[in-house]
Amino acid sequence: MAEIGIPMLGCHSRRHDEKPANGPRGISAGRYGVALALLSLLVAGCSRGMLVGGHPYPSADWQTELQYDAGDIKPLHMSLAGCPEVDVRLNGKPFRLLFDYGCSKGFQITTAVHERADYTVLEETNTYWADGTIRGKVKRIRVNSLEVFGDRYEDQEGTLADWRIFSSVPHEGLIGLEYFAGYRFTQDYRRGKLGLTHRPFPAALKGSSDYESIELLDPPEYHKYGVYVLGKVNGVECVIHIDTGSSKTMVDPTMLTGSEKPPAELAVSLGSFEFTIRRYCVAPIQHPSPCQVPVRMGIGSDLLRHFVITIDRTEKQNLLIVHK
């Protein structure tokens, strides 16, 4: 069983402490300086407990074994908080948007970069928390074109939001999994690579001990591209939501019933793949479940960066593959 240390932090909502990896493109120097100072304090306060024990990082040669061509490999950038970002063009202009499992449909840009973006405002509307309560106001917008990984989409609708609604530091925006439906993709945080293909996971590898293949739950209609898996936390069955756009892994306090304080370790299982986390965030999870079992854990990029994972949504597949 792998043991993974994750910093225990004060919890808020999804997407925290994020900023484009290569500096303040479109973000004022003053805001960037403040954000960098705050993030430096955060990192200094959370540097302990970050090592991985018993789970060596997987082989770098997944590109060949998983039958990705050279053109299938794309750059995967990292925010300072460790959340993945990808290159996107809106009306021909480059942006770096969060590759966000928590965003099901569309795209979003934020007030950090809206002055250099070209878009048409359609209307003002609300954005919501997972429990359905209003989170804040956003503007619905339209762009003539959106380009990502060689695919071009015309007349796309998204939102413009104040970055402070979703984060404690500026970020450029996010793109949802709607644009990657029908793909198989492999994320390698440490090597900064994203494999992307329409070919399914190689059949010859499905029985390999190097990979753990886990059937994902059918996502709910309101979050129809979300990533949900049935798992266990400390032996208790629950739904686990996987969200690359969150910088923190969260566990609902109901999973800790009977403990005067959070246990030093939590055993987590995804299918037959088991690991232990030693640092985590405790906060109520109001996320609606895709089945009768409640959502009681949210795995964020602070944990995902310790693994290489593949999502296969080709040919009616809905699989999470963990590289061992």
C-alpha positions as protocol buffer text, in pm:
chain_id: "A"
residue {
  index: 1
  type: MET
  ca { x: 0 y: 0 z: 0 }
}
residue {
  index: 2
  type: ALA
  ca { x: 151 y: 331 z: -106 }
}
residue {
  index: 3
  type: GLU
  ca { x: 185 y: 606 z: 152 }
}
residue {
  index: 4
  type: ILE
  ca { x: 147 y: 960 z: 31 }
}
residue {
  index: 5
  type: GLY
  ca { x: 194 y: 1275 z: 235 }
}
residue {
  index: 6
  type: ILE
  ca { x: -38 y: 1565 z: 158 }
}
residue {
  index: 7
  type: PRO
  ca { x: -31 y: 1896 z: 345 }
}
residue {
  index: 8
  type: MET
  ca { x: -325 y: 1958 z: 576 }
}
residue {
  index: 9
  type: LEU
  ca { x: -454 y: 2303 z: 488 }
}
residue {
  index: 10
  type: GLY
  ca { x: -746 y: 2524 z: 577 }
}
residue {
  index: 11
  type: CYS
  ca { x: -1016 y: 2438 z: 326 }
}
residue {
  index: 12
  type: HIS
  ca { x: -1229 y: 2647 z: 103 }
}
residue {
  index: 13
  type: SER
  ca { x: -1377 y: 2555 z: -234 }
}
residue {
  index: 14
  type: ARG
  ca { x: -1232 y: 2428 z: -558 }
}
residue {
  index: 15
  type: ARG
  ca { x: -937 y: 2602 z: -727 }
}
residue {
  index: 16
  type: HIS
  ca { x: -710 y: 2777 z: -486 }
}
residue {
  index: 17
  type: ASP
  ca { x: -378 y: 2956 z: -491 }
}
residue {
  index: 18
  type: GLU
  ca { x: -327 y: 2920 z: -863 }
}
residue {
  index: 19
  type: LYS
  ca { x: -142 y: 3135 z: -1113 }
}
residue {
  index: 20
  type: PRO
  ca { x: -5 y: 3077 z: -1462 }
}
residue {
  index: 21
  type: ALA
  ca { x: 320 y: 2884 z: -1443 }
}
residue {
  index: 22
  type: ASN
  ca { x: 524 y: 3123 z: -1656 }
}
residue {
  index: 23
  type: GLY
  ca { x: 455 y: 3451 z: -1486 }
}
residue {
  index: 24
  type: PRO
  ca { x: 189 y: 3720 z: -1493 }
}
residue {
  index: 25
  type: ARG
  ca { x: 77 y: 3714 z: -1857 }
}
residue {
  index: 26
  type: GLY
  ca { x: -198 y: 3975 z: -1859 }
}
residue {
  index: 27
  type: ILE
  ca { x: -187 y: 4003 z: -1479 }
}
residue {
  index: 28
  type: SER
  ca { x: -69 y: 4327 z: -1321 }
}
residue {
  index: 29
  type: ALA
  ca { x: 273 y: 4322 z: -1159 }
}
residue {
  index: 30
  type: GLY
  ca { x: 128 y: 4443 z: -830 }
}
residue {
  index: 31
  type: ARG
  ca { x: -127 y: 4165 z: -808 }
}
residue {
  index: 32
  type: TYR
  ca { x: 130 y: 3912 z: -916 }
}
residue {
  index: 33
  type: GLY
  ca { x: 375 y: 4027 z: -649 }
}
residue {
  index: 34
  type: VAL
  ca { x: 114 y: 4000 z: -376 }
}
residue {
  index: 35
  type: ALA
  ca { x: 4 y: 3659 z: -503 }
}
residue {
  index: 36
  type: LEU
  ca { x: 362 y: 3532 z: -517 }
}
residue {
  index: 37
  type: ALA
  ca { x: 433 y: 3652 z: -163 }
}
residue {
  index: 38
  type: LEU
  ca { x: 120 y: 3483 z: -29 }
}
residue {
  index: 39
  type: LEU
  ca { x: 198 y: 3163 z: -214 }
}
residue {
  index: 40
  type: SER
  ca { x: 556 y: 3163 z: -84 }
}
residue {
  index: 41
  type: LEU
  ca { x: 423 y: 3177 z: 271 }
}
residue {
  index: 42
  type: LEU
  ca { x: 183 y: 2892 z: 193 }
}
residue {
  index: 43
  type: VAL
  ca { x: 458 y: 2673 z: 51 }
}
residue {
  index: 44
  type: ALA
  ca { x: 688 y: 2749 z: 344 }
}
residue {
  index: 45
  type: GLY
  ca { x: 418 y: 2655 z: 590 }
}
residue {
  index: 46
  type: CYS
  ca { x: 327 y: 2332 z: 412 }
}
residue {
  index: 47
  type: SER
  ca { x: 663 y: 2192 z: 306 }
}
residue {
  index: 48
  type: ARG
  ca { x: 662 y: 1902 z: 551 }
}
residue {
  index: 49
  type: GLY
  ca { x: 492 y: 1571 z: 476 }
}
residue {
  index: 50
  type: MET
  ca { x: 523 y: 1597 z: 99 }
}
residue {
  index: 51
  type: LEU
  ca { x: 730 y: 1282 z: 30 }
}
residue {
  index: 52
  type: VAL
  ca { x: 590 y: 967 z: -129 }
}
residue {
  index: 53
  type: GLY
  ca { x: 674 y: 635 z: 31 }
}
residue {
  index: 54
  type: GLY
  ca { x: 617 y: 292 z: -121 }
}
residue {
  index: 55
  type: HIS
  ca { x: 495 y: 426 z: -454 }
}
residue {
  index: 56
  type: PRO
  ca { x: 776 y: 489 z: -704 }
}
residue {
  index: 57
  type: TYR
  ca { x: 680 y: 727 z: -980 }
}
residue {
  index: 58
  type: PRO
  ca { x: 589 y: 521 z: -1290 }
}
residue {
  index: 59
  type: SER
  ca { x: 815 y: 463 z: -1590 }
}
residue {
  index: 60
  type: ALA
  ca { x: 869 y: 751 z: -1829 }
}
residue {
  index: 61
  type: ASP
  ca { x: 807 y: 527 z: -2132 }
}
residue {
  index: 62
  type: TRP
  ca { x: 427 y: 526 z: -2114 }
}
residue {
  index: 63
  type: GLN
  ca { x: 421 y: 709 z: -2449 }
}
residue {
  index: 64
  type: THR
  ca { x: 545 y: 400 z: -2634 }
}
residue {
  index: 65
  type: GLU
  ca { x: 369 y: 136 z: -2426 }
}
residue {
  index: 66
  type: LEU
  ca { x: 34 y: 315 z: -2447 }
}
residue {
  index: 67
  type: GLN
  ca { x: 80 y: 363 z: -2823 }
}
residue {
  index: 68
  type: TYR
  ca { x: 83 y: 740 z: -2838 }
}
residue {
  index: 69
  type: ASP
  ca { x: 238 y: 890 z: -3150 }
}
residue {
  index: 70
  type: ALA
  ca { x: 484 y: 1178 z: -3119 }
}
residue {
  index: 71
  type: GLY
  ca { x: 213 y: 1423 z: -3228 }
}
residue {
  index: 72
  type: ASP
  ca { x: -19 y: 1297 z: -2953 }
}
residue {
  index: 73
  type: ILE
  ca { x: 206 y: 1435 z: -2678 }
}
residue {
  index: 74
  type: LYS
  ca { x: 117 y: 1787 z: -2563 }
}
residue {
  index: 75
  type: PRO
  ca { x: 275 y: 2016 z: -2302 }
}
residue {
  index: 76
  type: LEU
  ca { x: 114 y: 2007 z: -1958 }
}
residue {
  index: 77
  type: HIS
  ca { x: 199 y: 2318 z: -1758 }
}
residue {
  index: 78
  type: MET
  ca { x: 170 y: 2354 z: -1381 }
}
residue {
  index: 79
  type: SER
  ca { x: 48 y: 2643 z: -1171 }
}
residue {
  index: 80
  type: LEU
  ca { x: 247 y: 2713 z: -855 }
}
residue {
  index: 81
  type: ALA
  ca { x: -27 y: 2531 z: -665 }
}
residue {
  index: 82
  type: GLY
  ca { x: 37 y: 2223 z: -880 }
}
residue {
  index: 83
  type: CYS
  ca { x: -280 y: 2227 z: -1092 }
}
residue {
  index: 84
  type: PRO
  ca { x: -242 y: 2144 z: -1462 }
}
residue {
  index: 85
  type: GLU
  ca { x: -283 y: 2403 z: -1736 }
}
residue {
  index: 86
  type: VAL
  ca { x: -299 y: 2367 z: -2115 }
}
residue {
  index: 87
  type: ASP
  ca { x: -251 y: 2603 z: -2408 }
}
residue {
  index: 88
  type: VAL
  ca { x: -575 y: 2733 z: -2559 }
}
residue {
  index: 89
  type: ARG
  ca { x: -638 y: 2996 z: -2826 }
}
residue {
  index: 90
  type: LEU
  ca { x: -949 y: 3213 z: -2810 }
}
residue {
  index: 91
  type: ASN
  ca { x: -1008 y: 3409 z: -3131 }
}
residue {
  index: 92
  type: GLY
  ca { x: -645 y: 3335 z: -3216 }
}
residue {
  index: 93
  type: LYS
  ca { x: -501 y: 3476 z: -2893 }
}
residue {
  index: 94
  type: PRO
  ca { x: -305 y: 3244 z: -2659 }
}
residue {
  index: 95
  type: PHE
  ca { x: -418 y: 3168 z: -2304 }
}
residue {
  index: 96
  type: ARG
  ca { x: -316 y: 2912 z: -2048 }
}
residue {
  index: 97
  type: LEU
  ca { x: -627 y: 2758 z: -1895 }
}
residue {
  index: 98
  type: LEU
  ca { x: -666 y: 2504 z: -1617 }
}
residue {
  index: 99
  type: PHE
  ca { x: -723 y: 2151 z: -1748 }
}
residue {
  index: 100
  type: ASP
  ca { x: -1005 y: 2112 z: -1505 }
}
residue {
  index: 101
  type: TYR
  ca { x: -1198 y: 1789 z: -1439 }
}
residue {
  index: 102
  type: GLY
  ca { x: -1427 y: 1994 z: -1216 }
}
residue {
  index: 103
  type: CYS
  ca { x: -1543 y: 2201 z: -1513 }
}
residue {
  index: 104
  type: SER
  ca { x: -1775 y: 1985 z: -1715 }
}
residue {
  index: 105
  type: LYS
  ca { x: -1882 y: 2210 z: -2001 }
}
residue {
  index: 106
  type: GLY
  ca { x: -1741 y: 2508 z: -2182 }
}
residue {
  index: 107
  type: PHE
  ca { x: -1455 y: 2734 z: -2085 }
}
residue {
  index: 108
  type: GLN
  ca { x: -1393 y: 3032 z: -1863 }
}
residue {
  index: 109
  type: ILE
  ca { x: -1164 y: 3331 z: -1867 }
}
residue {
  index: 110
  type: THR
  ca { x: -1113 y: 3552 z: -1565 }
}
residue {
  index: 111
  type: THR
  ca { x: -1081 y: 3921 z: -1492 }
}
residue {
  index: 112
  type: ALA
  ca { x: -705 y: 3866 z: -1466 }
}
residue {
  index: 113
  type: VAL
  ca { x: -680 y: 3854 z: -1846 }
}
residue {
  index: 114
  type: HIS
  ca { x: -1012 y: 3975 z: -1985 }
}
residue {
  index: 115
  type: GLU
  ca { x: -867 y: 4302 z: -2117 }
}
residue {
  index: 116
  type: ARG
  ca { x: -658 y: 4118 z: -2377 }
}
residue {
  index: 117
  type: ALA
  ca { x: -934 y: 3876 z: -2475 }
}
residue {
  index: 118
  type: ASP
  ca { x: -1183 y: 3934 z: -2758 }
}
residue {
  index: 119
  type: TYR
  ca { x: -1536 y: 3822 z: -2676 }
}
residue {
  index: 120
  type: THR
  ca { x: -1902 y: 3919 z: -2689 }
}
residue {
  index: 121
  type: VAL
  ca { x: -2099 y: 3950 z: -2365 }
}
residue {
  index: 122
  type: LEU
  ca { x: -2435 y: 3772 z: -2385 }
}
residue {
  index: 123
  type: GLU
  ca { x: -2578 y: 3819 z: -2036 }
}
residue {
  index: 124
  type: GLU
  ca { x: -2498 y: 3821 z: -1666 }
}
residue {
  index: 125
  type: THR
  ca { x: -2589 y: 3508 z: -1473 }
}
residue {
  index: 126
  type: ASN
  ca { x: -2514 y: 3324 z: -1150 }
}
residue {
  index: 127
  type: THR
  ca { x: -2252 y: 3062 z: -1076 }
}
residue {
  index: 128
  type: TYR
  ca { x: -2331 y: 2806 z: -809 }
}
residue {
  index: 129
  type: TRP
  ca { x: -2173 y: 2599 z: -535 }
}
residue {
  index: 130
  type: ALA
  ca { x: -2205 y: 2221 z: -562 }
}
residue {
  index: 131
  type: ASP
  ca { x: -2504 y: 2228 z: -326 }
}
residue {
  index: 132
  type: GLY
  ca { x: -2694 y: 2462 z: -559 }
}
residue {
  index: 133
  type: THR
  ca { x: -2652 y: 2786 z: -363 }
}
residue {
  index: 134
  type: ILE
  ca { x: -2539 y: 3097 z: -549 }
}
residue {
  index: 135
  type: ARG
  ca { x: -2164 y: 3150 z: -549 }
}
residue {
  index: 136
  type: GLY
  ca { x: -2137 y: 3475 z: -743 }
}
residue {
  index: 137
  type: LYS
  ca { x: -2211 y: 3660 z: -1065 }
}
residue {
  index: 138
  type: VAL
  ca { x: -2047 y: 3577 z: -1398 }
}
residue {
  index: 139
  type: LYS
  ca { x: -2097 y: 3696 z: -1755 }
}
residue {
  index: 140
  type: ARG
  ca { x: -2190 y: 3457 z: -2030 }
}
residue {
  index: 141
  type: ILE
  ca { x: -1968 y: 3524 z: -2331 }
}
residue {
  index: 142
  type: ARG
  ca { x: -1914 y: 3402 z: -2685 }
}
residue {
  index: 143
  type: VAL
  ca { x: -1594 y: 3372 z: -2887 }
}
residue {
  index: 144
  type: ASN
  ca { x: -1574 y: 3314 z: -3261 }
}
residue {
  index: 145
  type: SER
  ca { x: -1320 y: 3034 z: -3224 }
}
residue {
  index: 146
  type: LEU
  ca { x: -1155 y: 2816 z: -2961 }
}
residue {
  index: 147
  type: GLU
  ca { x: -851 y: 2605 z: -3047 }
}
residue {
  index: 148
  type: VAL
  ca { x: -703 y: 2337 z: -2825 }
}
residue {
  index: 149
  type: PHE
  ca { x: -456 y: 2062 z: -2921 }
}
residue {
  index: 150
  type: GLY
  ca { x: -516 y: 2110 z: -3293 }
}
residue {
  index: 151
  type: ASP
  ca { x: -896 y: 2098 z: -3273 }
}
residue {
  index: 152
  type: ARG
  ca { x: -1087 y: 2413 z: -3366 }
}
residue {
  index: 153
  type: TYR
  ca { x: -1439 y: 2493 z: -3246 }
}
residue {
  index: 154
  type: GLU
  ca { x: -1653 y: 2777 z: -3384 }
}
residue {
  index: 155
  type: ASP
  ca { x: -1894 y: 3007 z: -3196 }
}
residue {
  index: 156
  type: GLN
  ca { x: -1818 y: 2879 z: -2847 }
}
residue {
  index: 157
  type: GLU
  ca { x: -1993 y: 3000 z: -2533 }
}
residue {
  index: 158
  type: GLY
  ca { x: -1820 y: 3030 z: -2198 }
}
residue {
  index: 159
  type: THR
  ca { x: -1808 y: 3261 z: -1900 }
}
residue {
  index: 160
  type: LEU
  ca { x: -1609 y: 3558 z: -1774 }
}
residue {
  index: 161
  type: ALA
  ca { x: -1565 y: 3555 z: -1397 }
}
residue {
  index: 162
  type: ASP
  ca { x: -1384 y: 3749 z: -1130 }
}
residue {
  index: 163
  type: TRP
  ca { x: -1091 y: 3521 z: -1044 }
}
residue {
  index: 164
  type: ARG
  ca { x: -1153 y: 3590 z: -673 }
}
residue {
  index: 165
  type: ILE
  ca { x: -1475 y: 3386 z: -688 }
}
residue {
  index: 166
  type: PHE
  ca { x: -1275 y: 3068 z: -745 }
}
residue {
  index: 167
  type: SER
  ca { x: -922 y: 3134 z: -626 }
}
residue {
  index: 168
  type: SER
  ca { x: -708 y: 3329 z: -382 }
}
residue {
  index: 169
  type: VAL
  ca { x: -457 y: 3432 z: -652 }
}
residue {
  index: 170
  type: PRO
  ca { x: -509 y: 3532 z: -1017 }
}
residue {
  index: 171
  type: HIS
  ca { x: -539 y: 3268 z: -1288 }
}
residue {
  index: 172
  type: GLU
  ca { x: -633 y: 3295 z: -1653 }
}
residue {
  index: 173
  type: GLY
  ca { x: -930 y: 3062 z: -1662 }
}
residue {
  index: 174
  type: LEU
  ca { x: -1020 y: 2700 z: -1726 }
}
residue {
  index: 175
  type: ILE
  ca { x: -1136 y: 2457 z: -1993 }
}
residue {
  index: 176
  type: GLY
  ca { x: -1374 y: 2169 z: -1932 }
}
residue {
  index: 177
  type: LEU
  ca { x: -1372 y: 1801 z: -2025 }
}
residue {
  index: 178
  type: GLU
  ca { x: -1646 y: 1858 z: -2282 }
}
residue {
  index: 179
  type: TYR
  ca { x: -1367 y: 1938 z: -2528 }
}
residue {
  index: 180
  type: PHE
  ca { x: -1199 y: 1602 z: -2462 }
}
residue {
  index: 181
  type: ALA
  ca { x: -1501 y: 1373 z: -2493 }
}
residue {
  index: 182
  type: GLY
  ca { x: -1417 y: 1066 z: -2701 }
}
residue {
  index: 183
  type: TYR
  ca { x: -1048 y: 1087 z: -2616 }
}
residue {
  index: 184
  type: ARG
  ca { x: -807 y: 880 z: -2412 }
}
residue {
  index: 185
  type: PHE
  ca { x: -562 y: 1102 z: -2229 }
}
residue {
  index: 186
  type: THR
  ca { x: -268 y: 1040 z: -1997 }
}
residue {
  index: 187
  type: GLN
  ca { x: -150 y: 1302 z: -1747 }
}
residue {
  index: 188
  type: ASP
  ca { x: 209 y: 1312 z: -1627 }
}
residue {
  index: 189
  type: TYR
  ca { x: 244 y: 1601 z: -1383 }
}
residue {
  index: 190
  type: ARG
  ca { x: 613 y: 1568 z: -1308 }
}
residue {
  index: 191
  type: ARG
  ca { x: 727 y: 1537 z: -1667 }
}
residue {
  index: 192
  type: GLY
  ca { x: 486 y: 1802 z: -1793 }
}
residue {
  index: 193
  type: LYS
  ca { x: 330 y: 1581 z: -2059 }
}
residue {
  index: 194
  type: LEU
  ca { x: -24 y: 1507 z: -2170 }
}
residue {
  index: 195
  type: GLY
  ca { x: -94 y: 1222 z: -2412 }
}
residue {
  index: 196
  type: LEU
  ca { x: -412 y: 1261 z: -2617 }
}
residue {
  index: 197
  type: THR
  ca { x: -557 y: 1014 z: -2870 }
}
residue {
  index: 198
  type: HIS
  ca { x: -884 y: 875 z: -3005 }
}
residue {
  index: 199
  type: ARG
  ca { x: -746 y: 520 z: -2977 }
}
residue {
  index: 200
  type: PRO
  ca { x: -864 y: 315 z: -2676 }
}
residue {
  index: 201
  type: PHE
  ca { x: -634 y: 182 z: -2407 }
}
residue {
  index: 202
  type: PRO
  ca { x: -434 y: -108 z: -2558 }
}
residue {
  index: 203
  type: ALA
  ca { x: -624 y: -432 z: -2500 }
}
residue {
  index: 204
  type: ALA
  ca { x: -299 y: -623 z: -2441 }
}
residue {
  index: 205
  type: LEU
  ca { x: -227 y: -410 z: -2133 }
}
residue {
  index: 206
  type: LYS
  ca { x: -562 y: -449 z: -1958 }
}
residue {
  index: 207
  type: GLY
  ca { x: -441 y: -752 z: -1763 }
}
residue {
  index: 208
  type: SER
  ca { x: -98 y: -606 z: -1693 }
}
residue {
  index: 209
  type: SER
  ca { x: 16 y: -571 z: -1332 }
}
residue {
  index: 210
  type: ASP
  ca { x: 163 y: -234 z: -1430 }
}
residue {
  index: 211
  type: TYR
  ca { x: -182 y: -78 z: -1457 }
}
residue {
  index: 212
  type: GLU
  ca { x: -494 y: -72 z: -1242 }
}
residue {
  index: 213
  type: SER
  ca { x: -806 y: -31 z: -1455 }
}
residue {
  index: 214
  type: ILE
  ca { x: -1107 y: 109 z: -1268 }
}
residue {
  index: 215
  type: GLU
  ca { x: -1456 y: 153 z: -1409 }
}
residue {
  index: 216
  type: LEU
  ca { x: -1576 y: 509 z: -1357 }
}
residue {
  index: 217
  type: LEU
  ca { x: -1932 y: 590 z: -1257 }
}
residue {
  index: 218
  type: ASP
  ca { x: -2162 y: 744 z: -1513 }
}
residue {
  index: 219
  type: PRO
  ca { x: -2153 y: 1115 z: -1425 }
}
residue {
  index: 220
  type: PRO
  ca { x: -2472 y: 1305 z: -1339 }
}
residue {
  index: 221
  type: GLU
  ca { x: -2637 y: 1506 z: -1616 }
}
residue {
  index: 222
  type: TYR
  ca { x: -2547 y: 1842 z: -1462 }
}
residue {
  index: 223
  type: HIS
  ca { x: -2178 y: 1740 z: -1462 }
}
residue {
  index: 224
  type: LYS
  ca { x: -2190 y: 1497 z: -1754 }
}
residue {
  index: 225
  type: TYR
  ca { x: -1813 y: 1483 z: -1814 }
}
residue {
  index: 226
  type: GLY
  ca { x: -1709 y: 1468 z: -1448 }
}
residue {
  index: 227
  type: VAL
  ca { x: -1482 y: 1194 z: -1312 }
}
residue {
  index: 228
  type: TYR
  ca { x: -1634 y: 984 z: -1032 }
}
residue {
  index: 229
  type: VAL
  ca { x: -1524 y: 650 z: -892 }
}
residue {
  index: 230
  type: LEU
  ca { x: -1665 y: 418 z: -627 }
}
residue {
  index: 231
  type: GLY
  ca { x: -1401 y: 365 z: -360 }
}
residue {
  index: 232
  type: LYS
  ca { x: -1339 y: 339 z: 11 }
}
residue {
  index: 233
  type: VAL
  ca { x: -1197 y: 568 z: 277 }
}
residue {
  index: 234
  type: ASN
  ca { x: -1088 y: 385 z: 592 }
}
residue {
  index: 235
  type: GLY
  ca { x: -1289 y: 87 z: 473 }
}
residue {
  index: 236
  type: VAL
  ca { x: -1613 y: 283 z: 428 }
}
residue {
  index: 237
  type: GLU
  ca { x: -1761 y: 284 z: 80 }
}
residue {
  index: 238
  type: CYS
  ca { x: -1813 y: 625 z: -79 }
}
residue {
  index: 239
  type: VAL
  ca { x: -1801 y: 805 z: -410 }
}
residue {
  index: 240
  type: ILE
  ca { x: -1473 y: 984 z: -477 }
}
residue {
  index: 241
  type: HIS
  ca { x: -1473 y: 1284 z: -709 }
}
residue {
  index: 242
  type: ILE
  ca { x: -1147 y: 1344 z: -899 }
}
residue {
  index: 243
  type: ASP
  ca { x: -1085 y: 1711 z: -967 }
}
residue {
  index: 244
  type: THR
  ca { x: -762 y: 1838 z: -1123 }
}
residue {
  index: 245
  type: GLY
  ca { x: -883 y: 2197 z: -1080 }
}
residue {
  index: 246
  type: SER
  ca { x: -865 y: 2168 z: -700 }
}
residue {
  index: 247
  type: SER
  ca { x: -531 y: 2217 z: -530 }
}
residue {
  index: 248
  type: LYS
  ca { x: -644 y: 2035 z: -214 }
}
residue {
  index: 249
  type: THR
  ca { x: -767 y: 1685 z: -140 }
}
residue {
  index: 250
  type: MET
  ca { x: -1073 y: 1692 z: 84 }
}
residue {
  index: 251
  type: VAL
  ca { x: -1241 y: 1437 z: 308 }
}
residue {
  index: 252
  type: ASP
  ca { x: -1588 y: 1485 z: 452 }
}
residue {
  index: 253
  type: PRO
  ca { x: -1592 y: 1486 z: 835 }
}
residue {
  index: 254
  type: THR
  ca { x: -1857 y: 1211 z: 837 }
}
residue {
  index: 255
  type: MET
  ca { x: -1580 y: 973 z: 729 }
}
residue {
  index: 256
  type: LEU
  ca { x: -1398 y: 1049 z: 1055 }
}
residue {
  index: 257
  type: THR
  ca { x: -1687 y: 976 z: 1292 }
}
residue {
  index: 258
  type: GLY
  ca { x: -1562 y: 847 z: 1625 }
}
residue {
  index: 259
  type: SER
  ca { x: -1227 y: 1024 z: 1601 }
}
residue {
  index: 260
  type: GLU
  ca { x: -1156 y: 1312 z: 1837 }
}
residue {
  index: 261
  type: LYS
  ca { x: -915 y: 1452 z: 1580 }
}
residue {
  index: 262
  type: PRO
  ca { x: -834 y: 1362 z: 1219 }
}
residue {
  index: 263
  type: PRO
  ca { x: -637 y: 1034 z: 1202 }
}
residue {
  index: 264
  type: ALA
  ca { x: -271 y: 1062 z: 1111 }
}
residue {
  index: 265
  type: GLU
  ca { x: -333 y: 830 z: 816 }
}
residue {
  index: 266
  type: LEU
  ca { x: -631 y: 747 z: 598 }
}
residue {
  index: 267
  type: ALA
  ca { x: -650 y: 432 z: 387 }
}
residue {
  index: 268
  type: VAL
  ca { x: -799 y: 499 z: 44 }
}
residue {
  index: 269
  type: SER
  ca { x: -889 y: 246 z: -224 }
}
residue {
  index: 270
  type: LEU
  ca { x: -990 y: 293 z: -586 }
}
residue {
  index: 271
  type: GLY
  ca { x: -1100 y: -50 z: -701 }
}
residue {
  index: 272
  type: SER
  ca { x: -823 y: -281 z: -580 }
}
residue {
  index: 273
  type: PHE
  ca { x: -564 y: -2 z: -592 }
}
residue {
  index: 274
  type: GLU
  ca { x: -485 y: 104 z: -235 }
}
residue {
  index: 275
  type: PHE
  ca { x: -279 y: 385 z: -89 }
}
residue {
  index: 276
  type: THR
  ca { x: -252 y: 583 z: 234 }
}
residue {
  index: 277
  type: ILE
  ca { x: -263 y: 960 z: 273 }
}
residue {
  index: 278
  type: ARG
  ca { x: -101 y: 1122 z: 574 }
}
residue {
  index: 279
  type: ARG
  ca { x: -212 y: 1480 z: 512 }
}
residue {
  index: 280
  type: TYR
  ca { x: -554 y: 1586 z: 395 }
}
residue {
  index: 281
  type: CYS
  ca { x: -812 y: 1856 z: 437 }
}
residue {
  index: 282
  type: VAL
  ca { x: -1132 y: 1800 z: 636 }
}
residue {
  index: 283
  type: ALA
  ca { x: -1436 y: 1988 z: 509 }
}
residue {
  index: 284
  type: PRO
  ca { x: -1803 y: 1916 z: 436 }
}
residue {
  index: 285
  type: ILE
  ca { x: -1856 y: 1795 z: 80 }
}
residue {
  index: 286
  type: GLN
  ca { x: -2193 y: 1899 z: -64 }
}
residue {
  index: 287
  type: HIS
  ca { x: -2128 y: 1755 z: -409 }
}
residue {
  index: 288
  type: PRO
  ca { x: -2433 y: 1569 z: -546 }
}
residue {
  index: 289
  type: SER
  ca { x: -2363 y: 1202 z: -611 }
}
residue {
  index: 290
  type: PRO
  ca { x: -2409 y: 1019 z: -942 }
}
residue {
  index: 291
  type: CYS
  ca { x: -2549 y: 719 z: -749 }
}
residue {
  index: 292
  type: GLN
  ca { x: -2704 y: 623 z: -415 }
}
residue {
  index: 293
  type: VAL
  ca { x: -2367 y: 628 z: -238 }
}
residue {
  index: 294
  type: PRO
  ca { x: -2268 y: 980 z: -124 }
}
residue {
  index: 295
  type: VAL
  ca { x: -1961 y: 1174 z: -236 }
}
residue {
  index: 296
  type: ARG
  ca { x: -1731 y: 1182 z: 66 }
}
residue {
  index: 297
  type: MET
  ca { x: -1388 y: 1255 z: -82 }
}
residue {
  index: 298
  type: GLY
  ca { x: -1250 y: 1490 z: -344 }
}
residue {
  index: 299
  type: ILE
  ca { x: -906 y: 1404 z: -483 }
}
residue {
  index: 300
  type: GLY
  ca { x: -721 y: 1715 z: -597 }
}
residue {
  index: 301
  type: SER
  ca { x: -398 y: 1783 z: -780 }
}
residue {
  index: 302
  type: ASP
  ca { x: -198 y: 1778 z: -456 }
}
residue {
  index: 303
  type: LEU
  ca { x: -254 y: 1400 z: -458 }
}
residue {
  index: 304
  type: LEU
  ca { x: -279 y: 1340 z: -832 }
}
residue {
  index: 305
  type: ARG
  ca { x: 70 y: 1477 z: -891 }
}
residue {
  index: 306
  type: HIS
  ca { x: 210 y: 1165 z: -721 }
}
residue {
  index: 307
  type: PHE
  ca { x: 63 y: 943 z: -993 }
}
residue {
  index: 308
  type: VAL
  ca { x: 43 y: 905 z: -1368 }
}
residue {
  index: 309
  type: ILE
  ca { x: -320 y: 845 z: -1465 }
}
residue {
  index: 310
  type: THR
  ca { x: -506 y: 775 z: -1787 }
}
residue {
  index: 311
  type: ILE
  ca { x: -873 y: 848 z: -1856 }
}
residue {
  index: 312
  type: ASP
  ca { x: -1023 y: 642 z: -2139 }
}
residue {
  index: 313
  type: ARG
  ca { x: -1347 y: 775 z: -2285 }
}
residue {
  index: 314
  type: THR
  ca { x: -1315 y: 628 z: -2632 }
}
residue {
  index: 315
  type: GLU
  ca { x: -1568 y: 393 z: -2792 }
}
residue {
  index: 316
  type: LYS
  ca { x: -1810 y: 416 z: -2498 }
}
residue {
  index: 317
  type: GLN
  ca { x: -1531 y: 347 z: -2248 }
}
residue {
  index: 318
  type: ASN
  ca { x: -1535 y: 522 z: -1911 }
}
residue {
  index: 319
  type: LEU
  ca { x: -1218 y: 408 z: -1736 }
}
residue {
  index: 320
  type: LEU
  ca { x: -960 y: 542 z: -1494 }
}
residue {
  index: 321
  type: ILE
  ca { x: -624 y: 367 z: -1535 }
}
residue {
  index: 322
  type: VAL
  ca { x: -366 y: 418 z: -1261 }
}
residue {
  index: 323
  type: HIS
  ca { x: -6 y: 355 z: -1368 }
}
residue {
  index: 324
  type: LYS
  ca { x: 179 y: 150 z: -1106 }
}
